[in-house]
Amino acid sequence: MGVVNVTPDSFSDGGRYLDHDAAIAQGRRLVADGADVVDVGGESTRPGAEPVALDEELRRVLPVVEALAAHVRVSIDTRKPEVAAAAIAAGATLVNDVSASLHEVAADHGVGWVAMHMQGDPATMQDEPRYHDVVGQVRDHLVERAETARAAGVGEIWIDPGIGFGKTHEHNLALLGRIDVLVATGLPVVVGTSRKGFLGRLLAASDGVADPVPTDDRLEGSLATATWALARGVAMVRAHDVRPTAQAVRVVAAPIAEPT
Ligand code: HH2
């Protein structure tokens, strides 16, 4: 799943694809680079991000969804039911839902749904997130959401631990380390680690420097974690750097497909 953020403020590509033509060109590039799905978003969910008004979010994403849907499967990354419904009308067939609450829109329109775990909301989610058992709580929440969605009539349901969404560094590592627990639910799992803050810290520790490495210097960490996840049975990874990710994914898939 390749990412196109039609926003001024996304944490790693904010402002680069706010213009519709630039966003569409980037989506086409991601397809050429090997993306099976292009995820279009019009609202940043980075920690502390300002909410975006409905009209503005629609204005940002709809022309991009419509143009890309002719070439690739498009997912709509939103927390608003109105945006999800309008994007589906424009050609999106997957709702990438960081609020894990839009299952009824997916059911009404017969499209797929990604339920991502988030504790709190983006404005406050990084203010001392707490869990007594992060892996078990995230799994239980996602399984409950999936059961609710299935009962509502959603046929295609993905779950995502929501790396960085109301989680400390240690929570993120625990969720990745035990990603097999989510895989064991039998639901297809999607994971997004691409360029995220915990990688900035891990890569800084590797380099022996104090400050987190910048977002555009986290590729090796993004690839290492995508590869780790796929080798443990994750079905899809969400990535900004699609060509190297597709290469890494296909290399790691080869021996998995040929067990001895
Ligand atoms: N992460 C981000 C946004 N949407 N969706 C899913 N399913 N999983 C994720 O991990 C995920 C997501 C954050 O990344 P990005 O879109 O690049 O940044 P921003 O929220 O600042 O636009």
PDB file of C-alpha atoms and ligand atoms in Angstrom:
ATOM      1  CA  MET A   1       0.000   0.000   0.000  1.00  0.00           C
ATOM      2  CA  GLY A   2       1.613   3.233  -1.176  1.00  0.00           C
ATOM      3  CA  VAL A   3       0.819   6.549   0.517  1.00  0.00           C
ATOM      4  CA  VAL A   4      -0.233   9.862  -1.042  1.00  0.00           C
ATOM      5  CA  ASN A   5      -0.976  12.547   1.534  1.00  0.00           C
ATOM      6  CA  VAL A   6      -2.860  15.477  -0.015  1.00  0.00           C
ATOM      7  CA  THR A   7      -2.061  17.620   3.009  1.00  0.00           C
ATOM      8  CA  PRO A   8       0.145  20.581   3.966  1.00  0.00           C
ATOM      9  CA  ASP A   9       1.216  19.017   7.266  1.00  0.00           C
ATOM     10  CA  SER A  10       1.762  15.240   7.101  1.00  0.00           C
ATOM     11  CA  PHE A  11       4.785  14.240   9.123  1.00  0.00           C
ATOM     12  CA  SER A  12       6.941  13.007   6.239  1.00  0.00           C
ATOM     13  CA  ASP A  13       5.499  14.266   2.927  1.00  0.00           C
ATOM     14  CA  GLY A  14       3.366  17.233   4.060  1.00  0.00           C
ATOM     15  CA  GLY A  15       3.041  19.915   1.370  1.00  0.00           C
ATOM     16  CA  ARG A  16       4.610  17.842  -1.401  1.00  0.00           C
ATOM     17  CA  TYR A  17       1.310  16.609  -2.893  1.00  0.00           C
ATOM     18  CA  LEU A  18      -1.197  19.254  -1.854  1.00  0.00           C
ATOM     19  CA  ASP A  19      -1.580  20.200  -5.501  1.00  0.00           C
ATOM     20  CA  HIS A  20      -3.921  17.713  -7.235  1.00  0.00           C
ATOM     21  CA  ASP A  21      -1.698  17.185 -10.259  1.00  0.00           C
ATOM     22  CA  ALA A  22       1.318  16.517  -8.055  1.00  0.00           C
ATOM     23  CA  ALA A  23      -0.702  14.050  -5.964  1.00  0.00           C
ATOM     24  CA  ILE A  24      -1.990  12.190  -9.025  1.00  0.00           C
ATOM     25  CA  ALA A  25       1.502  12.042 -10.532  1.00  0.00           C
ATOM     26  CA  GLN A  26       2.847  10.655  -7.259  1.00  0.00           C
ATOM     27  CA  GLY A  27       0.078   8.034  -7.151  1.00  0.00           C
ATOM     28  CA  ARG A  28       0.893   6.968 -10.717  1.00  0.00           C
ATOM     29  CA  ARG A  29       4.566   6.756  -9.760  1.00  0.00           C
ATOM     30  CA  LEU A  30       3.724   4.514  -6.807  1.00  0.00           C
ATOM     31  CA  VAL A  31       1.801   2.192  -9.135  1.00  0.00           C
ATOM     32  CA  ALA A  32       4.760   2.032 -11.524  1.00  0.00           C
ATOM     33  CA  ASP A  33       6.972   1.342  -8.500  1.00  0.00           C
ATOM     34  CA  GLY A  34       4.891  -1.691  -7.518  1.00  0.00           C
ATOM     35  CA  ALA A  35       2.040  -0.564  -5.239  1.00  0.00           C
ATOM     36  CA  ASP A  36      -1.058  -2.783  -5.318  1.00  0.00           C
ATOM     37  CA  VAL A  37      -3.112  -0.197  -3.423  1.00  0.00           C
ATOM     38  CA  VAL A  38      -2.691   3.587  -3.227  1.00  0.00           C
ATOM     39  CA  ASP A  39      -3.870   5.148   0.045  1.00  0.00           C
ATOM     40  CA  VAL A  40      -5.099   8.719  -0.401  1.00  0.00           C
ATOM     41  CA  GLY A  41      -5.440  10.930   2.690  1.00  0.00           C
ATOM     42  CA  GLY A  42      -6.520  14.546   3.165  1.00  0.00           C
ATOM     43  CA  GLU A  43      -6.028  14.910   6.918  1.00  0.00           C
ATOM     44  CA  SER A  44      -2.787  14.385   8.804  1.00  0.00           C
ATOM     45  CA  THR A  45      -3.115  12.209  11.888  1.00  0.00           C
ATOM     46  CA  ARG A  46       0.375  12.927  13.201  1.00  0.00           C
ATOM     47  CA  PRO A  47       0.519  13.686  16.940  1.00  0.00           C
ATOM     48  CA  GLY A  48      -0.934  17.151  17.616  1.00  0.00           C
ATOM     49  CA  ALA A  49      -2.294  17.604  14.061  1.00  0.00           C
ATOM     50  CA  GLU A  50      -5.110  20.131  13.553  1.00  0.00           C
ATOM     51  CA  PRO A  51      -8.432  18.617  12.422  1.00  0.00           C
ATOM     52  CA  VAL A  52      -9.462  19.446   8.841  1.00  0.00           C
ATOM     53  CA  ALA A  53     -12.967  20.695   7.918  1.00  0.00           C
ATOM     54  CA  LEU A  54     -15.165  18.346   5.883  1.00  0.00           C
ATOM     55  CA  ASP A  55     -15.324  20.572   2.777  1.00  0.00           C
ATOM     56  CA  GLU A  56     -11.589  21.021   2.706  1.00  0.00           C
ATOM     57  CA  GLU A  57     -10.884  17.306   3.109  1.00  0.00           C
ATOM     58  CA  LEU A  58     -13.310  16.508   0.267  1.00  0.00           C
ATOM     59  CA  ARG A  59     -11.719  19.173  -1.938  1.00  0.00           C
ATOM     60  CA  ARG A  60      -8.269  17.700  -1.328  1.00  0.00           C
ATOM     61  CA  VAL A  61      -8.968  14.029  -1.934  1.00  0.00           C
ATOM     62  CA  LEU A  62     -11.830  13.523  -4.406  1.00  0.00           C
ATOM     63  CA  PRO A  63     -10.099  14.520  -7.686  1.00  0.00           C
ATOM     64  CA  VAL A  64      -7.082  12.444  -6.671  1.00  0.00           C
ATOM     65  CA  VAL A  65      -9.167   9.370  -5.818  1.00  0.00           C
ATOM     66  CA  GLU A  66     -11.094   9.654  -9.066  1.00  0.00           C
ATOM     67  CA  ALA A  67      -7.988   9.991 -11.238  1.00  0.00           C
ATOM     68  CA  LEU A  68      -6.081   7.157  -9.566  1.00  0.00           C
ATOM     69  CA  ALA A  69      -8.998   4.719  -9.340  1.00  0.00           C
ATOM     70  CA  ALA A  70      -8.780   4.230 -13.101  1.00  0.00           C
ATOM     71  CA  HIS A  71      -5.303   2.721 -12.632  1.00  0.00           C
ATOM     72  CA  VAL A  72      -5.110   1.026  -9.227  1.00  0.00           C
ATOM     73  CA  ARG A  73      -7.083  -0.008  -6.180  1.00  0.00           C
ATOM     74  CA  VAL A  74      -7.544   3.143  -4.086  1.00  0.00           C
ATOM     75  CA  SER A  75      -8.045   3.260  -0.342  1.00  0.00           C
ATOM     76  CA  ILE A  76      -9.320   6.384   1.393  1.00  0.00           C
ATOM     77  CA  ASP A  77      -7.522   7.295   4.625  1.00  0.00           C
ATOM     78  CA  THR A  78     -10.102   9.212   6.644  1.00  0.00           C
ATOM     79  CA  ARG A  79     -11.959   9.414   9.950  1.00  0.00           C
ATOM     80  CA  LYS A  80     -15.053  11.035   8.423  1.00  0.00           C
ATOM     81  CA  PRO A  81     -17.972   8.904   7.131  1.00  0.00           C
ATOM     82  CA  GLU A  82     -18.884  11.595   4.573  1.00  0.00           C
ATOM     83  CA  VAL A  83     -15.377  11.556   3.101  1.00  0.00           C
ATOM     84  CA  ALA A  84     -15.339   7.762   2.979  1.00  0.00           C
ATOM     85  CA  ALA A  85     -18.714   7.665   1.195  1.00  0.00           C
ATOM     86  CA  ALA A  86     -17.767  10.365  -1.323  1.00  0.00           C
ATOM     87  CA  ALA A  87     -14.426   8.695  -2.030  1.00  0.00           C
ATOM     88  CA  ILE A  88     -16.191   5.376  -2.642  1.00  0.00           C
ATOM     89  CA  ALA A  89     -18.495   7.145  -5.112  1.00  0.00           C
ATOM     90  CA  ALA A  90     -15.324   8.460  -6.793  1.00  0.00           C
ATOM     91  CA  GLY A  91     -13.878   4.950  -7.107  1.00  0.00           C
ATOM     92  CA  ALA A  92     -12.211   3.968  -3.812  1.00  0.00           C
ATOM     93  CA  THR A  93     -12.852   0.348  -2.793  1.00  0.00           C
ATOM     94  CA  LEU A  94     -11.139   0.248   0.605  1.00  0.00           C
ATOM     95  CA  VAL A  95     -11.747   2.461   3.668  1.00  0.00           C
ATOM     96  CA  ASN A  96      -8.535   2.901   5.654  1.00  0.00           C
ATOM     97  CA  ASP A  97     -10.012   3.886   8.969  1.00  0.00           C
ATOM     98  CA  VAL A  98      -7.644   5.080  11.712  1.00  0.00           C
ATOM     99  CA  SER A  99     -10.696   5.553  13.961  1.00  0.00           C
ATOM    100  CA  ALA A 100     -11.854   1.913  13.470  1.00  0.00           C
ATOM    101  CA  SER A 101     -15.457   3.191  13.504  1.00  0.00           C
ATOM    102  CA  LEU A 102     -16.545   3.507   9.846  1.00  0.00           C
ATOM    103  CA  HIS A 103     -17.580  -0.115   9.311  1.00  0.00           C
ATOM    104  CA  GLU A 104     -21.158   0.896   8.494  1.00  0.00           C
ATOM    105  CA  VAL A 105     -20.007   2.993   5.530  1.00  0.00           C
ATOM    106  CA  ALA A 106     -18.011   0.028   4.249  1.00  0.00           C
ATOM    107  CA  ALA A 107     -21.009  -2.288   4.774  1.00  0.00           C
ATOM    108  CA  ASP A 108     -23.474   0.082   3.068  1.00  0.00           C
ATOM    109  CA  HIS A 109     -21.274   0.364  -0.025  1.00  0.00           C
ATOM    110  CA  GLY A 110     -19.908  -3.183  -0.181  1.00  0.00           C
ATOM    111  CA  VAL A 111     -16.224  -2.174   0.051  1.00  0.00           C
ATOM    112  CA  GLY A 112     -13.296  -3.336   2.183  1.00  0.00           C
ATOM    113  CA  TRP A 113     -12.372  -1.854   5.551  1.00  0.00           C
ATOM    114  CA  VAL A 114      -9.103  -1.467   7.497  1.00  0.00           C
ATOM    115  CA  ALA A 115      -9.620  -1.161  11.257  1.00  0.00           C
ATOM    116  CA  MET A 116      -6.593   0.548  12.802  1.00  0.00           C
ATOM    117  CA  HIS A 117      -6.029   0.743  16.540  1.00  0.00           C
ATOM    118  CA  MET A 118      -5.580   4.193  18.079  1.00  0.00           C
ATOM    119  CA  GLN A 119      -5.693   5.121  21.763  1.00  0.00           C
ATOM    120  CA  GLY A 120      -7.298   8.571  22.096  1.00  0.00           C
ATOM    121  CA  ASP A 121      -7.180  10.967  19.145  1.00  0.00           C
ATOM    122  CA  PRO A 122      -4.303  12.603  17.298  1.00  0.00           C
ATOM    123  CA  ALA A 123      -4.470  15.820  19.344  1.00  0.00           C
ATOM    124  CA  THR A 124      -3.645  14.079  22.627  1.00  0.00           C
ATOM    125  CA  MET A 125      -2.748  10.458  21.860  1.00  0.00           C
ATOM    126  CA  GLN A 126       0.948  10.808  22.726  1.00  0.00           C
ATOM    127  CA  ASP A 127       0.250  12.292  26.198  1.00  0.00           C
ATOM    128  CA  GLU A 128       1.374   9.347  28.324  1.00  0.00           C
ATOM    129  CA  PRO A 129      -0.341   6.438  26.572  1.00  0.00           C
ATOM    130  CA  ARG A 130      -0.872   3.545  28.998  1.00  0.00           C
ATOM    131  CA  TYR A 131      -1.728  -0.155  28.651  1.00  0.00           C
ATOM    132  CA  HIS A 132      -1.487  -3.052  31.099  1.00  0.00           C
ATOM    133  CA  ASP A 133      -0.893  -5.477  28.196  1.00  0.00           C
ATOM    134  CA  VAL A 134      -0.477  -3.547  24.954  1.00  0.00           C
ATOM    135  CA  VAL A 135      -0.406  -6.565  22.620  1.00  0.00           C
ATOM    136  CA  GLY A 136      -3.421  -8.266  24.217  1.00  0.00           C
ATOM    137  CA  GLN A 137      -5.447  -5.045  24.467  1.00  0.00           C
ATOM    138  CA  VAL A 138      -4.789  -4.036  20.857  1.00  0.00           C
ATOM    139  CA  ARG A 139      -5.665  -7.546  19.654  1.00  0.00           C
ATOM    140  CA  ASP A 140      -8.871  -7.697  21.706  1.00  0.00           C
ATOM    141  CA  HIS A 141      -9.991  -4.257  20.512  1.00  0.00           C
ATOM    142  CA  LEU A 142      -9.373  -5.098  16.858  1.00  0.00           C
ATOM    143  CA  VAL A 143     -11.080  -8.488  17.080  1.00  0.00           C
ATOM    144  CA  GLU A 144     -14.117  -6.822  18.706  1.00  0.00           C
ATOM    145  CA  ARG A 145     -14.169  -4.181  15.947  1.00  0.00           C
ATOM    146  CA  ALA A 146     -13.889  -6.885  13.275  1.00  0.00           C
ATOM    147  CA  GLU A 147     -16.741  -8.899  14.791  1.00  0.00           C
ATOM    148  CA  THR A 148     -18.936  -5.792  14.891  1.00  0.00           C
ATOM    149  CA  ALA A 149     -18.076  -5.024  11.270  1.00  0.00           C
ATOM    150  CA  ARG A 150     -18.752  -8.584  10.168  1.00  0.00           C
ATOM    151  CA  ALA A 151     -22.148  -8.529  11.884  1.00  0.00           C
ATOM    152  CA  ALA A 152     -22.880  -5.240  10.056  1.00  0.00           C
ATOM    153  CA  GLY A 153     -22.128  -6.973   6.742  1.00  0.00           C
ATOM    154  CA  VAL A 154     -18.540  -5.985   5.893  1.00  0.00           C
ATOM    155  CA  GLY A 155     -16.993  -8.775   3.820  1.00  0.00           C
ATOM    156  CA  GLU A 156     -13.345  -7.686   3.622  1.00  0.00           C
ATOM    157  CA  ILE A 157     -11.819  -6.742   6.982  1.00  0.00           C
ATOM    158  CA  TRP A 158      -8.176  -5.915   7.712  1.00  0.00           C
ATOM    159  CA  ILE A 159      -6.659  -5.124  11.122  1.00  0.00           C
ATOM    160  CA  ASP A 160      -3.731  -2.795  11.879  1.00  0.00           C
ATOM    161  CA  PRO A 161      -2.003  -2.243  15.257  1.00  0.00           C
ATOM    162  CA  GLY A 162      -1.609   1.498  14.558  1.00  0.00           C
ATOM    163  CA  ILE A 163       2.107   1.946  15.131  1.00  0.00           C
ATOM    164  CA  GLY A 164       2.647   5.405  16.692  1.00  0.00           C
ATOM    165  CA  PHE A 165      -1.033   6.049  17.436  1.00  0.00           C
ATOM    166  CA  GLY A 166      -1.247   6.467  21.213  1.00  0.00           C
ATOM    167  CA  LYS A 167       1.837   4.323  21.838  1.00  0.00           C
ATOM    168  CA  THR A 168       5.221   4.849  23.471  1.00  0.00           C
ATOM    169  CA  HIS A 169       8.455   3.666  21.866  1.00  0.00           C
ATOM    170  CA  GLU A 170       8.231   0.479  23.952  1.00  0.00           C
ATOM    171  CA  HIS A 171       4.587  -0.102  22.967  1.00  0.00           C
ATOM    172  CA  ASN A 172       5.517   0.148  19.280  1.00  0.00           C
ATOM    173  CA  LEU A 173       8.353  -2.337  19.725  1.00  0.00           C
ATOM    174  CA  ALA A 174       6.148  -4.757  21.671  1.00  0.00           C
ATOM    175  CA  LEU A 175       3.468  -4.656  18.964  1.00  0.00           C
ATOM    176  CA  LEU A 176       5.975  -5.263  16.200  1.00  0.00           C
ATOM    177  CA  GLY A 177       7.839  -7.918  18.162  1.00  0.00           C
ATOM    178  CA  ARG A 178       4.603  -9.860  18.794  1.00  0.00           C
ATOM    179  CA  ILE A 179       2.877  -9.069  15.501  1.00  0.00           C
ATOM    180  CA  ASP A 180       2.336 -12.830  15.253  1.00  0.00           C
ATOM    181  CA  VAL A 181      -0.372 -12.409  17.911  1.00  0.00           C
ATOM    182  CA  LEU A 182      -2.422 -10.297  15.480  1.00  0.00           C
ATOM    183  CA  VAL A 183      -1.657 -12.674  12.599  1.00  0.00           C
ATOM    184  CA  ALA A 184      -2.930 -15.563  14.756  1.00  0.00           C
ATOM    185  CA  THR A 185      -6.421 -13.989  14.820  1.00  0.00           C
ATOM    186  CA  GLY A 186      -6.777 -15.183  11.225  1.00  0.00           C
ATOM    187  CA  LEU A 187      -7.687 -11.677  10.042  1.00  0.00           C
ATOM    188  CA  PRO A 188      -5.366 -10.190   7.393  1.00  0.00           C
ATOM    189  CA  VAL A 189      -2.968  -7.743   9.052  1.00  0.00           C
ATOM    190  CA  VAL A 190      -1.644  -4.481   7.630  1.00  0.00           C
ATOM    191  CA  VAL A 191       1.176  -2.542   9.308  1.00  0.00           C
ATOM    192  CA  GLY A 192       2.492   0.994   8.784  1.00  0.00           C
ATOM    193  CA  THR A 193       5.974   1.693  10.122  1.00  0.00           C
ATOM    194  CA  SER A 194       7.202   3.788   7.192  1.00  0.00           C
ATOM    195  CA  ARG A 195       9.414   6.697   8.342  1.00  0.00           C
ATOM    196  CA  LYS A 196       7.810   6.752  11.793  1.00  0.00           C
ATOM    197  CA  GLY A 197       9.336   8.351  14.886  1.00  0.00           C
ATOM    198  CA  PHE A 198      10.339   5.143  16.674  1.00  0.00           C
ATOM    199  CA  LEU A 199      12.599   4.375  13.678  1.00  0.00           C
ATOM    200  CA  GLY A 200      14.221   7.795  14.044  1.00  0.00           C
ATOM    201  CA  ARG A 201      15.184   6.819  17.582  1.00  0.00           C
ATOM    202  CA  LEU A 202      16.333   3.279  16.738  1.00  0.00           C
ATOM    203  CA  LEU A 203      18.451   4.526  13.826  1.00  0.00           C
ATOM    204  CA  ALA A 204      19.971   7.266  16.004  1.00  0.00           C
ATOM    205  CA  ALA A 205      20.945   4.649  18.577  1.00  0.00           C
ATOM    206  CA  SER A 206      22.512   2.599  15.789  1.00  0.00           C
ATOM    207  CA  ASP A 207      24.485   5.638  14.621  1.00  0.00           C
ATOM    208  CA  GLY A 208      25.442   6.515  18.210  1.00  0.00           C
ATOM    209  CA  VAL A 209      23.872   9.981  17.989  1.00  0.00           C
ATOM    210  CA  ALA A 210      21.427  11.608  20.390  1.00  0.00           C
ATOM    211  CA  ASP A 211      18.855  13.186  18.071  1.00  0.00           C
ATOM    212  CA  PRO A 212      16.391  11.028  16.117  1.00  0.00           C
ATOM    213  CA  VAL A 213      17.429  10.744  12.464  1.00  0.00           C
ATOM    214  CA  PRO A 214      15.185  12.881  10.197  1.00  0.00           C
ATOM    215  CA  THR A 215      12.096  11.446   8.453  1.00  0.00           C
ATOM    216  CA  ASP A 216      13.752  11.329   5.023  1.00  0.00           C
ATOM    217  CA  ASP A 217      16.650   9.258   6.413  1.00  0.00           C
ATOM    218  CA  ARG A 218      14.634   6.337   7.824  1.00  0.00           C
ATOM    219  CA  LEU A 219      14.422   4.099   4.766  1.00  0.00           C
ATOM    220  CA  GLU A 220      16.564   1.273   6.151  1.00  0.00           C
ATOM    221  CA  GLY A 221      14.444   1.129   9.295  1.00  0.00           C
ATOM    222  CA  SER A 222      11.247   1.209   7.239  1.00  0.00           C
ATOM    223  CA  LEU A 223      12.454  -1.683   5.076  1.00  0.00           C
ATOM    224  CA  ALA A 224      13.751  -3.723   7.997  1.00  0.00           C
ATOM    225  CA  THR A 225      10.443  -3.474   9.862  1.00  0.00           C
ATOM    226  CA  ALA A 226       8.342  -4.140   6.728  1.00  0.00           C
ATOM    227  CA  THR A 227      10.418  -7.244   6.041  1.00  0.00           C
ATOM    228  CA  TRP A 228      10.148  -8.398   9.651  1.00  0.00           C
ATOM    229  CA  ALA A 229       6.373  -7.991   9.573  1.00  0.00           C
ATOM    230  CA  LEU A 230       5.918  -9.813   6.285  1.00  0.00           C
ATOM    231  CA  ALA A 231       8.123 -12.689   7.396  1.00  0.00           C
ATOM    232  CA  ARG A 232       5.763 -13.117  10.368  1.00  0.00           C
ATOM    233  CA  GLY A 233       2.693 -13.341   8.190  1.00  0.00           C
ATOM    234  CA  VAL A 234       1.553  -9.730   7.825  1.00  0.00           C
ATOM    235  CA  ALA A 235      -0.358  -9.439   4.541  1.00  0.00           C
ATOM    236  CA  MET A 236       0.249  -5.792   3.580  1.00  0.00           C
ATOM    237  CA  VAL A 237       2.584  -2.951   4.540  1.00  0.00           C
ATOM    238  CA  ARG A 238       1.821   0.763   4.173  1.00  0.00           C
ATOM    239  CA  ALA A 239       4.823   2.622   2.757  1.00  0.00           C
ATOM    240  CA  HIS A 240       5.948   5.962   1.344  1.00  0.00           C
ATOM    241  CA  ASP A 241       9.005   4.569  -0.493  1.00  0.00           C
ATOM    242  CA  VAL A 242       7.271   2.028  -2.667  1.00  0.00           C
ATOM    243  CA  ARG A 243       9.993   0.842  -5.036  1.00  0.00           C
ATOM    244  CA  PRO A 244      12.459  -0.288  -2.348  1.00  0.00           C
ATOM    245  CA  THR A 245       9.591  -1.636  -0.226  1.00  0.00           C
ATOM    246  CA  ALA A 246       8.164  -3.657  -3.126  1.00  0.00           C
ATOM    247  CA  GLN A 247      11.643  -5.040  -3.789  1.00  0.00           C
ATOM    248  CA  ALA A 248      12.170  -5.996  -0.152  1.00  0.00           C
ATOM    249  CA  VAL A 249       8.676  -7.511   0.077  1.00  0.00           C
ATOM    250  CA  ARG A 250       9.125  -9.613  -3.022  1.00  0.00           C
ATOM    251  CA  VAL A 251      12.568 -10.795  -1.963  1.00  0.00           C
ATOM    252  CA  VAL A 252      11.312 -11.904   1.439  1.00  0.00           C
ATOM    253  CA  ALA A 253       8.194 -13.473  -0.114  1.00  0.00           C
ATOM    254  CA  ALA A 254      10.251 -15.733  -2.361  1.00  0.00           C
ATOM    255  CA  PRO A 255      11.664 -18.093   0.309  1.00  0.00           C
ATOM    256  CA  ILE A 256       8.345 -17.969   2.223  1.00  0.00           C
ATOM    257  CA  ALA A 257       6.602 -19.276  -0.903  1.00  0.00           C
ATOM    258  CA  GLU A 258       9.127 -22.142  -1.229  1.00  0.00           C
ATOM    259  CA  PRO A 259       9.237 -23.978   2.090  1.00  0.00           C
ATOM    260  CA  THR A 260      11.780 -26.807   2.248  1.00  0.00           C
TER     261      THR A 260
HETATM  262  N1  HH2 B   1      -0.250   5.699   9.615  1.00  0.00           N
HETATM  263  C1  HH2 B   1      -0.501   6.960   9.206  1.00  0.00           C
HETATM  264  C2  HH2 B   1      -1.692   7.262   8.527  1.00  0.00           C
HETATM  265  N2  HH2 B   1      -2.584   6.301   8.223  1.00  0.00           N
HETATM  266  N3  HH2 B   1      -3.224   4.036   8.268  1.00  0.00           N
HETATM  267  C3  HH2 B   1      -2.996   2.779   8.625  1.00  0.00           C
HETATM  268  N4  HH2 B   1      -3.859   1.802   8.320  1.00  0.00           N
HETATM  269  N5  HH2 B   1      -1.854   2.427   9.330  1.00  0.00           N
HETATM  270  C4  HH2 B   1      -0.921   3.353   9.689  1.00  0.00           C
HETATM  271  O1  HH2 B   1       0.070   2.991  10.359  1.00  0.00           O
HETATM  272  C5  HH2 B   1      -1.145   4.715   9.308  1.00  0.00           C
HETATM  273  C6  HH2 B   1      -2.334   5.024   8.586  1.00  0.00           C
HETATM  274  C7  HH2 B   1       0.499   8.039   9.493  1.00  0.00           C
HETATM  275  O2  HH2 B   1       1.350   8.223   8.387  1.00  0.00           O
HETATM  276  P1  HH2 B   1       1.189   9.367   7.261  1.00  0.00           P
HETATM  277  O3  HH2 B   1      -0.102   9.215   6.519  1.00  0.00           O
HETATM  278  O4  HH2 B   1       2.395   9.365   6.405  1.00  0.00           O
HETATM  279  O5  HH2 B   1       1.223  10.710   8.065  1.00  0.00           O
HETATM  280  P2  HH2 B   1       0.112  11.776   8.452  1.00  0.00           P
HETATM  281  O6  HH2 B   1      -0.866  11.114   9.361  1.00  0.00           O
HETATM  282  O7  HH2 B   1       0.914  12.859   9.141  1.00  0.00           O
HETATM  283  O8  HH2 B   1      -0.553  12.256   7.190  1.00  0.00           O
END
